[in-house]
């Protein structure tokens, strides 16, 4: 306003624009950091607004912050809101006049932290210069926190400078958000059983030795009323008529559906519901994009962020292998397959975009072949989002969950598919482990290395060439994609797989093909397939977010049930 009143309209406008920028665009990166100052400003803006709101409400209720730790629980959903910690410290120190120890004790009672990834490239670290320039008072508080943390760690690990440097909030001229969270929070949890074990052995191993009692697990869950009650009316009708409507209020009641696993009539009805949902999706796709797909083919679906660790390229390699096989054996007994992809890529993620181009062009190659297109199709959905996913989940039959073991913290897409009766074709990663345990491993198709095998292979020195050399199919597929067609090739993807292959696609390729062949066999036996589908639905109740939130309330927030 001052600039405006002084007639400096340009400067008034640019300040206005710069202020608006704070909440205009949320960074669309996923599992990869971008060290942009605007992002840091956004994080402080949103954290400070939330803390301000919480403090104001609490003061209005109690007139003091003395009991803040008893009445307020703040669950840090990843490290993005970490600045809420030094911001609350600032209010307690500067505005309430508490001393450091008292302020810190309140923060320890209030804050709990949920970790979402162990991949190094995704761990948030801010350059100390940027941090100091952007948030001068917050910087001072973090520096003091670092000094006290180091002193405290020196007591517990005397002389172990390596450990202390690794655990401290500041190191290598960077502010390390995950270390601030781990140091301050009374609780540190992962989002699946496997992931919660992995964080204790890897990124937070030293913090686990420092405060083991803080480490917990809360397996993720999904919005049950969205992903079943509102999206799959056909399945709900079948459930109403078999197990009653109690499941609508309590997801655990889905377990009653287990009683119908050998009921041929119910299994046939389940198949009919799925076919109807597939027809609905096919109609929607035709209307909205003009693409025609066959509802009698297997709907094999991989929808999730585009990322090398999720290995959409492993899926593409198998489709290319099936294409080459059908070229050689056009009359092979092959259950027609529709591969459906959906994914958003971070704008600056070059390899992700090469993977998307490769999948789309492979789809066009198949489409141009009048024989093979009868048996294989690829559909790449544009603008993948929750609304589209709500249409797709009820129509899905194969749930592709093929991340490198140890990289997917939990996954939630896997739970949406399970609830809607799709069979998981997956590695034992994230919540896939608990999905297979709940439904029975015989009701999923599991393949690939286990986490310890991945770690061993890495320790020995992984060379993808060793997995390509003796494998004719792998060699032929890589050659096809490397050479390309119609003047386009996918050398960047294949070269990456031949040389570094950071997510070990080649090491799991052969077993993935075996698993895909198993899917074909199982699908032919309709009763078996329908029973597997039923077992998935019936045992998916624990993946309701109602259960996750109950776990947080009981194990972390100490918040009792309200009548
Ligand atoms: C559930 C969901 C995700 C998460 O999928 P994962 O397979 O767990 O990575 C991503 N995007 C959308 C739109 C979703 O609905």
JSON list of C-alpha atoms and ligand atoms in Angstrom, two decimals, residues 227 303-304 310 384-386 389 401 411-413 416, ligand 1:
[
{"chain": "A", "resi": 227, "resn": "UNK", "atom": "CA", "xyz": [-13.06, -45.99, -3.28]},
{"chain": "A", "resi": 303, "resn": "UNK", "atom": "CA", "xyz": [-1.59, -46.02, -12.70]},
{"chain": "A", "resi": 304, "resn": "UNK", "atom": "CA", "xyz": [0.69, -44.00, -10.41]},
{"chain": "A", "resi": 310, "resn": "UNK", "atom": "CA", "xyz": [8.01, -47.62, -9.84]},
{"chain": "A", "resi": 384, "resn": "UNK", "atom": "CA", "xyz": [-4.59, -39.08, -14.70]},
{"chain": "A", "resi": 385, "resn": "UNK", "atom": "CA", "xyz": [-6.27, -37.89, -11.51]},
{"chain": "A", "resi": 386, "resn": "UNK", "atom": "CA", "xyz": [-8.49, -39.13, -8.67]},
{"chain": "A", "resi": 389, "resn": "UNK", "atom": "CA", "xyz": [-9.08, -43.30, -11.02]},
{"chain": "A", "resi": 401, "resn": "UNK", "atom": "CA", "xyz": [2.69, -52.90, -8.24]},
{"chain": "A", "resi": 411, "resn": "UNK", "atom": "CA", "xyz": [1.57, -47.38, -1.94]},
{"chain": "A", "resi": 412, "resn": "UNK", "atom": "CA", "xyz": [-2.14, -46.67, -1.67]},
{"chain": "A", "resi": 413, "resn": "UNK", "atom": "CA", "xyz": [-3.14, -47.39, -5.27]},
{"chain": "A", "resi": 416, "resn": "UNK", "atom": "CA", "xyz": [-7.77, -49.20, -4.11]},
{"chain": "B", "resi": 1, "resn": "LIG", "atom": "C1", "xyz": [-3.95, -43.38, -5.17]},
{"chain": "B", "resi": 1, "resn": "LIG", "atom": "C2", "xyz": [-3.40, -42.45, -6.14]},
{"chain": "B", "resi": 1, "resn": "LIG", "atom": "C3", "xyz": [-2.01, -42.33, -6.28]},
{"chain": "B", "resi": 1, "resn": "LIG", "atom": "C4", "xyz": [-1.04, -43.19, -5.50]},
{"chain": "B", "resi": 1, "resn": "LIG", "atom": "O1", "xyz": [-0.82, -44.36, -6.24]},
{"chain": "B", "resi": 1, "resn": "LIG", "atom": "P1", "xyz": [0.40, -45.35, -5.88]},
{"chain": "B", "resi": 1, "resn": "LIG", "atom": "O2", "xyz": [0.20, -46.51, -6.80]},
{"chain": "B", "resi": 1, "resn": "LIG", "atom": "O3", "xyz": [0.21, -45.73, -4.44]},
{"chain": "B", "resi": 1, "resn": "LIG", "atom": "O4", "xyz": [1.65, -44.60, -6.13]},
{"chain": "B", "resi": 1, "resn": "LIG", "atom": "C5", "xyz": [-1.49, -41.45, -7.20]},
{"chain": "B", "resi": 1, "resn": "LIG", "atom": "N1", "xyz": [-2.31, -40.67, -7.96]},
{"chain": "B", "resi": 1, "resn": "LIG", "atom": "C6", "xyz": [-3.67, -40.76, -7.87]},
{"chain": "B", "resi": 1, "resn": "LIG", "atom": "C7", "xyz": [-4.52, -39.90, -8.75]},
{"chain": "B", "resi": 1, "resn": "LIG", "atom": "C8", "xyz": [-4.26, -41.64, -6.96]},
{"chain": "B", "resi": 1, "resn": "LIG", "atom": "O5", "xyz": [-5.60, -41.72, -6.87]}
]
